[in-house]
Coordinates of C-alpha atoms in Angstrom, one line a residue:
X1 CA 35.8 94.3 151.2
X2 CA 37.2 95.6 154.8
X3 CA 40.8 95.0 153.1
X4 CA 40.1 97.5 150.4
X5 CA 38.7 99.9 153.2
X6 CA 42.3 99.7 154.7
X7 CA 44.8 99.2 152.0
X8 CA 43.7 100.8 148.5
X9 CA 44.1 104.2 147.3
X10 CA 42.3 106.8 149.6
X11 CA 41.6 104.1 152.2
X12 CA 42.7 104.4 155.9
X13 CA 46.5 103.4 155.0
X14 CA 47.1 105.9 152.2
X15 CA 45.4 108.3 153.7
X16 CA 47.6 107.8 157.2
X17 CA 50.3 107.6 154.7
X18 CA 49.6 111.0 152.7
X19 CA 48.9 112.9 156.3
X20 CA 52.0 111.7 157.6
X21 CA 54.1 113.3 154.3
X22 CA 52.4 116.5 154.5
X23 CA 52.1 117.1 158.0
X24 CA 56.5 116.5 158.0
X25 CA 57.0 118.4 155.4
X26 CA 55.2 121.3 157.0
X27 CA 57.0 121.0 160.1
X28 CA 55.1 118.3 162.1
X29 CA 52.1 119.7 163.6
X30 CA 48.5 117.7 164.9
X31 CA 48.8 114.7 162.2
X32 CA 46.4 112.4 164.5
X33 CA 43.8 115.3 163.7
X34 CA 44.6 115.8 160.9
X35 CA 44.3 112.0 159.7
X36 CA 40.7 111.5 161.2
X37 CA 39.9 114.9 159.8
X38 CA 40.5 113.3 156.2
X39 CA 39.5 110.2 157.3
X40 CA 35.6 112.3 157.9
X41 CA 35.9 114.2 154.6
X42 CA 37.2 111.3 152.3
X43 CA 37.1 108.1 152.9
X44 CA 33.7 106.4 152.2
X45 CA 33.1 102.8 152.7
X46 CA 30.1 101.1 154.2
X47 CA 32.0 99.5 157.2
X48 CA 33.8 102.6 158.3
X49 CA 32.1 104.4 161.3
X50 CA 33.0 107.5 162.7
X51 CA 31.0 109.1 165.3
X52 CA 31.0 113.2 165.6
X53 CA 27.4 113.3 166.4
X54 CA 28.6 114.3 169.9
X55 CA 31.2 116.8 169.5
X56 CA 33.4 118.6 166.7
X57 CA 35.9 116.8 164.4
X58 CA 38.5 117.9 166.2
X59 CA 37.5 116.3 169.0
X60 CA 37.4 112.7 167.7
X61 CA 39.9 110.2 168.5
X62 CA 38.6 106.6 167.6
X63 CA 37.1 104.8 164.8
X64 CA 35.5 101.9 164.4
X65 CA 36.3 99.0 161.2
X66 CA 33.5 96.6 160.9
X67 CA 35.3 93.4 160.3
X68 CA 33.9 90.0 159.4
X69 CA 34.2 89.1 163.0
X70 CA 32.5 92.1 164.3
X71 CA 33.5 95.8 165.3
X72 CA 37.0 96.8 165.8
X73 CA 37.8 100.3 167.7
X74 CA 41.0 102.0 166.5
X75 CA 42.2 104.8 168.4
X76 CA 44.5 107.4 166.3
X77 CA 46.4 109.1 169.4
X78 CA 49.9 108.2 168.2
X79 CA 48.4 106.4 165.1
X80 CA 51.2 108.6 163.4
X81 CA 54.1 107.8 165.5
X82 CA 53.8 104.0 164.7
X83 CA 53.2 104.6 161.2
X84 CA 56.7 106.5 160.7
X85 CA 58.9 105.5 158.8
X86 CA 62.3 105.2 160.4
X87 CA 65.9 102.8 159.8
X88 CA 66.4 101.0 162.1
X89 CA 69.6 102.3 164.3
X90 CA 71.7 99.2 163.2
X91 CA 71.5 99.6 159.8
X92 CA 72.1 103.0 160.5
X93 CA 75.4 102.2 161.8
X94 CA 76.2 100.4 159.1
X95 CA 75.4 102.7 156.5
X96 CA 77.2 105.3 158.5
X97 CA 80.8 103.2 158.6
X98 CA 80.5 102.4 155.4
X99 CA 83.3 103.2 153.1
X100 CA 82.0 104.2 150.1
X101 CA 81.7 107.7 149.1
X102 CA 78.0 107.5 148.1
X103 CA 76.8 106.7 151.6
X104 CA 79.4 108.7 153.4
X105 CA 77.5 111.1 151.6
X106 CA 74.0 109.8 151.9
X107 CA 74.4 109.2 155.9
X108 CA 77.8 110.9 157.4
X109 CA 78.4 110.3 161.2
X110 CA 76.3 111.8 164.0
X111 CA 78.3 115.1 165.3
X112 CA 79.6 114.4 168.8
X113 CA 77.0 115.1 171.2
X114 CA 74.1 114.8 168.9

């Protein structure tokens, strides 16, 4: 039951996931807020908890997953960061000396200095 809170469709994972996609593509912006935000308007489940009894939306920064083994807290200040996607820099490399044209295209070298 918790599982399906955090990995199906408009659970805490896609959601994290759709947040982070839109906030990029509009330039970055407050995606922790943004992600607890949706998090409040969206996601329903009877072992999510999100308190904002006590202040605005905006102001809320944890939530709480009620697991088998009890409550778990999750604090979203740089929940986005770690969810980023990112290659690795060695793999980078990699693609970057490689000498096919496709991924010379794909990934040319870094500009001295950059």
């Amino acid at each position: 039951v918790v599982c399906d809170l955090i990995e199906k469709r408009g659970g805490i994972l896609s959601t994290l996931d759709d947040c982070c996609k839109q906030m990029m593509k509009q330039g970055g912006g407050e995606v922790d807020a943004e992600f607890i935000k949706r998090c409040i308007d969206t996601v329903r489940h009877d072992h999510l908890e999100i308190d904002t009894k006590f202040g605005r939306e905006s102001d809320v920064t944890k939530f709480d997953i009620k697991h088998y083994a009890g409550k778990v807290t999750y604090d979203i200040e740089g929940l986005s960061d770690k969810n980023r996607d990112s290659v690795h820099d060695e793999l980078l490399n990699v693609a970057q000396g490689s000498s096919n044209a496709l991924m010379q295209q794909l990934f040319p070298p870094k500009a001295a200095g950059a």
